[in-house]
Amino acid sequence: MTQTHPAELDPADMTWPPPPYHPPVPPTTDEHGVRRFDGVTYAITPGYRPRLLDVQVPAGEGPFPAVVWIHGGGWLDGDRRYPPPTVPAALLHGAVLAAGLALVSIDYRHSLEAPFPAQLHDVKAAIRYVRRFAADLGIDPDRIAVWGESAGGHLAALAGLVGPHSADAEALEGAHGVGAGDTGVLAVVDWYGVSDLVAVAEHPMPAMPGGDFPDPYEALLGGAEAQRPALARAASPVTYAEGSTPPPFLLIHGTQDGLVPYSQSEALAEALAGVGGEVTLRPVEGADHIFLGCSDIPGLVAESVAFLARHLDAGA
């Protein structure tokens, strides 16, 4: 049985079946005036765990521009509450809030729960939800950006490129949660995400701990790339650059990334530049995946937040 917060129970507003999401829970406010909405259910689909998001809103009146944070984990793992182990949550969250931006951290279905495009459907559902309840959350619905790392970077890039103009747009947008509405974003930060699943299939996967760890690409597609070439192209951000008007992109990637080759960000940068998009490709010399080996993680966070604040016009 679905549980609803007591503050949401108003018999005059109840319907059956209930809507496939819950309104925002009442926020808590910390000693710095930051308001937190924790564990908000933005999408409910029978047979799956509810998809949750957390919102942190800076002190002040707002409404504030918002950054949707999408976690990594090879589409198989991960949690909205935790950035990669190289990036302390306090650093990431604090930098976003200090810039006058709200932070929306989302969960999404993992690939063994549901293959692609379920993950993109959930990201799109979260953006629709934030717009639908922007007034309750203290967010400006017209100033939303996305930022993701690894699998989340891949999903952020897709969120920035897939829209009503895209081939198979209806199938890629999905109808979960709020169900309909604008999912466009003003800027994208993609940390070491995959951009071309067809090309990356040729890159040998490093050995993972434990012999039963699934191949992340096969799990995402529901089978090997060779068996599902059309789906591999549909899941590749580079597919959607042509014919698009992309938002500004910041791509940051370690040049020695052994899991997702640096060439993946090079390919996306080339595709975006080819259609006149504003794109910055920032190599992190000598760094592996999740920026292992980088001595200036705070600098990368600061660069990413400054990019987002600029394109969201956080001082407006």
PDB file of N, CA, C and O in Angstrom, residues 75 116 154 158 194-202 216-218 220-221 225 231-239 264:
ATOM      1  N   TRP A  75      24.947   2.487 -14.927  1.00  0.00           N
ATOM      2  CA  TRP A  75      23.508   2.219 -15.088  1.00  0.00           C
ATOM      3  C   TRP A  75      23.044   1.023 -14.255  1.00  0.00           C
ATOM      4  O   TRP A  75      21.864   0.681 -14.273  1.00  0.00           O
ATOM      5  N   PHE A 116      17.338   0.374 -21.311  1.00  0.00           N
ATOM      6  CA  PHE A 116      17.115   1.644 -22.002  1.00  0.00           C
ATOM      7  C   PHE A 116      15.898   1.522 -22.923  1.00  0.00           C
ATOM      8  O   PHE A 116      15.710   0.492 -23.554  1.00  0.00           O
ATOM      9  N   HIS A 154      26.233  10.423 -19.354  1.00  0.00           N
ATOM     10  CA  HIS A 154      25.573   9.937 -20.566  1.00  0.00           C
ATOM     11  C   HIS A 154      24.103  10.350 -20.574  1.00  0.00           C
ATOM     12  O   HIS A 154      23.583  10.875 -21.584  1.00  0.00           O
ATOM     13  N   LEU A 158      22.034  12.998 -23.062  1.00  0.00           N
ATOM     14  CA  LEU A 158      20.787  12.657 -23.747  1.00  0.00           C
ATOM     15  C   LEU A 158      19.674  13.636 -23.391  1.00  0.00           C
ATOM     16  O   LEU A 158      18.906  14.060 -24.264  1.00  0.00           O
ATOM     17  N   VAL A 194      29.607   8.230 -21.582  1.00  0.00           N
ATOM     18  CA  VAL A 194      29.633   7.572 -22.889  1.00  0.00           C
ATOM     19  C   VAL A 194      28.796   8.390 -23.866  1.00  0.00           C
ATOM     20  O   VAL A 194      27.712   8.861 -23.525  1.00  0.00           O
ATOM     21  N   SER A 195      29.296   8.546 -25.085  1.00  0.00           N
ATOM     22  CA  SER A 195      28.523   9.271 -26.094  1.00  0.00           C
ATOM     23  C   SER A 195      28.172   8.421 -27.298  1.00  0.00           C
ATOM     24  O   SER A 195      27.245   8.752 -28.033  1.00  0.00           O
ATOM     25  N   ASP A 196      28.907   7.331 -27.530  1.00  0.00           N
ATOM     26  CA  ASP A 196      28.678   6.490 -28.709  1.00  0.00           C
ATOM     27  C   ASP A 196      28.805   5.024 -28.286  1.00  0.00           C
ATOM     28  O   ASP A 196      29.910   4.497 -28.172  1.00  0.00           O
ATOM     29  N   LEU A 197      27.668   4.379 -28.041  1.00  0.00           N
ATOM     30  CA  LEU A 197      27.697   2.997 -27.565  1.00  0.00           C
ATOM     31  C   LEU A 197      28.180   2.022 -28.625  1.00  0.00           C
ATOM     32  O   LEU A 197      28.677   0.940 -28.304  1.00  0.00           O
ATOM     33  N   VAL A 198      28.025   2.376 -29.888  1.00  0.00           N
ATOM     34  CA  VAL A 198      28.510   1.507 -30.948  1.00  0.00           C
ATOM     35  C   VAL A 198      30.034   1.468 -30.921  1.00  0.00           C
ATOM     36  O   VAL A 198      30.653   0.401 -30.978  1.00  0.00           O
ATOM     37  N   ALA A 199      30.661   2.648 -30.798  1.00  0.00           N
ATOM     38  CA  ALA A 199      32.124   2.712 -30.782  1.00  0.00           C
ATOM     39  C   ALA A 199      32.694   2.134 -29.493  1.00  0.00           C
ATOM     40  O   ALA A 199      33.720   1.450 -29.509  1.00  0.00           O
ATOM     41  N   VAL A 200      32.045   2.390 -28.357  1.00  0.00           N
ATOM     42  CA  VAL A 200      32.612   1.957 -27.082  1.00  0.00           C
ATOM     43  C   VAL A 200      32.553   0.436 -26.923  1.00  0.00           C
ATOM     44  O   VAL A 200      33.299  -0.141 -26.127  1.00  0.00           O
ATOM     45  N   ALA A 201      31.696  -0.207 -27.702  1.00  0.00           N
ATOM     46  CA  ALA A 201      31.624  -1.666 -27.641  1.00  0.00           C
ATOM     47  C   ALA A 201      32.932  -2.312 -28.081  1.00  0.00           C
ATOM     48  O   ALA A 201      33.224  -3.458 -27.718  1.00  0.00           O
ATOM     49  N   GLU A 202      33.735  -1.566 -28.846  1.00  0.00           N
ATOM     50  CA  GLU A 202      35.024  -2.083 -29.310  1.00  0.00           C
ATOM     51  C   GLU A 202      36.119  -1.905 -28.269  1.00  0.00           C
ATOM     52  O   GLU A 202      37.221  -2.421 -28.436  1.00  0.00           O
ATOM     53  N   PRO A 216      28.093  -3.660 -18.335  1.00  0.00           N
ATOM     54  CA  PRO A 216      27.141  -2.550 -18.214  1.00  0.00           C
ATOM     55  C   PRO A 216      26.445  -2.189 -19.519  1.00  0.00           C
ATOM     56  O   PRO A 216      25.279  -1.773 -19.512  1.00  0.00           O
ATOM     57  N   TYR A 217      27.144  -2.347 -20.644  1.00  0.00           N
ATOM     58  CA  TYR A 217      26.536  -1.989 -21.927  1.00  0.00           C
ATOM     59  C   TYR A 217      25.486  -3.025 -22.333  1.00  0.00           C
ATOM     60  O   TYR A 217      24.399  -2.666 -22.819  1.00  0.00           O
ATOM     61  N   GLU A 218      25.792  -4.287 -22.131  1.00  0.00           N
ATOM     62  CA  GLU A 218      24.798  -5.316 -22.434  1.00  0.00           C
ATOM     63  C   GLU A 218      23.586  -5.200 -21.516  1.00  0.00           C
ATOM     64  O   GLU A 218      22.439  -5.394 -21.953  1.00  0.00           O
ATOM     65  N   LEU A 220      22.461  -2.423 -20.135  1.00  0.00           N
ATOM     66  CA  LEU A 220      21.700  -1.243 -20.531  1.00  0.00           C
ATOM     67  C   LEU A 220      20.823  -1.537 -21.740  1.00  0.00           C
ATOM     68  O   LEU A 220      19.659  -1.104 -21.790  1.00  0.00           O
ATOM     69  N   LEU A 221      21.377  -2.256 -22.706  1.00  0.00           N
ATOM     70  CA  LEU A 221      20.665  -2.525 -23.952  1.00  0.00           C
ATOM     71  C   LEU A 221      19.788  -3.768 -23.880  1.00  0.00           C
ATOM     72  O   LEU A 221      18.987  -4.011 -24.796  1.00  0.00           O
ATOM     73  N   GLU A 225      25.650  -5.254 -28.014  1.00  0.00           N
ATOM     74  CA  GLU A 225      25.470  -4.204 -29.035  1.00  0.00           C
ATOM     75  C   GLU A 225      25.254  -4.809 -30.408  1.00  0.00           C
ATOM     76  O   GLU A 225      24.423  -4.332 -31.197  1.00  0.00           O
ATOM     77  N   LEU A 231      19.178  -0.099 -31.087  1.00  0.00           N
ATOM     78  CA  LEU A 231      19.035   0.421 -29.727  1.00  0.00           C
ATOM     79  C   LEU A 231      20.325   1.074 -29.260  1.00  0.00           C
ATOM     80  O   LEU A 231      20.294   2.085 -28.550  1.00  0.00           O
ATOM     81  N   ALA A 232      21.479   0.515 -29.654  1.00  0.00           N
ATOM     82  CA  ALA A 232      22.754   1.128 -29.292  1.00  0.00           C
ATOM     83  C   ALA A 232      22.857   2.533 -29.881  1.00  0.00           C
ATOM     84  O   ALA A 232      23.322   3.467 -29.220  1.00  0.00           O
ATOM     85  N   ARG A 233      22.414   2.698 -31.108  1.00  0.00           N
ATOM     86  CA  ARG A 233      22.425   4.047 -31.704  1.00  0.00           C
ATOM     87  C   ARG A 233      21.426   4.956 -30.994  1.00  0.00           C
ATOM     88  O   ARG A 233      21.707   6.133 -30.754  1.00  0.00           O
ATOM     89  N   ALA A 234      20.258   4.422 -30.655  1.00  0.00           N
ATOM     90  CA  ALA A 234      19.242   5.224 -29.971  1.00  0.00           C
ATOM     91  C   ALA A 234      19.702   5.673 -28.596  1.00  0.00           C
ATOM     92  O   ALA A 234      19.271   6.712 -28.091  1.00  0.00           O
ATOM     93  N   ALA A 235      20.592   4.890 -27.971  1.00  0.00           N
ATOM     94  CA  ALA A 235      21.094   5.226 -26.635  1.00  0.00           C
ATOM     95  C   ALA A 235      22.344   6.090 -26.680  1.00  0.00           C
ATOM     96  O   ALA A 235      22.909   6.394 -25.626  1.00  0.00           O
ATOM     97  N   SER A 236      22.780   6.508 -27.856  1.00  0.00           N
ATOM     98  CA  SER A 236      24.027   7.253 -28.017  1.00  0.00           C
ATOM     99  C   SER A 236      23.760   8.744 -28.213  1.00  0.00           C
ATOM    100  O   SER A 236      23.099   9.129 -29.184  1.00  0.00           O
ATOM    101  N   PRO A 237      24.252   9.605 -27.325  1.00  0.00           N
ATOM    102  CA  PRO A 237      24.036  11.043 -27.503  1.00  0.00           C
ATOM    103  C   PRO A 237      24.473  11.585 -28.863  1.00  0.00           C
ATOM    104  O   PRO A 237      23.827  12.499 -29.396  1.00  0.00           O
ATOM    105  N   VAL A 238      25.553  11.049 -29.435  1.00  0.00           N
ATOM    106  CA  VAL A 238      26.008  11.581 -30.729  1.00  0.00           C
ATOM    107  C   VAL A 238      24.934  11.446 -31.805  1.00  0.00           C
ATOM    108  O   VAL A 238      24.924  12.220 -32.772  1.00  0.00           O
ATOM    109  N   THR A 239      24.034  10.502 -31.647  1.00  0.00           N
ATOM    110  CA  THR A 239      22.975  10.282 -32.637  1.00  0.00           C
ATOM    111  C   THR A 239      22.100  11.511 -32.794  1.00  0.00           C
ATOM    112  O   THR A 239      21.569  11.779 -33.883  1.00  0.00           O
ATOM    113  N   GLN A 264      35.503   9.263 -26.216  1.00  0.00           N
ATOM    114  CA  GLN A 264      34.049   9.394 -26.180  1.00  0.00           C
ATOM    115  C   GLN A 264      33.623  10.855 -26.040  1.00  0.00           C
ATOM    116  O   GLN A 264      32.688  11.305 -26.706  1.00  0.00           O
TER     117      GLN A 264
END
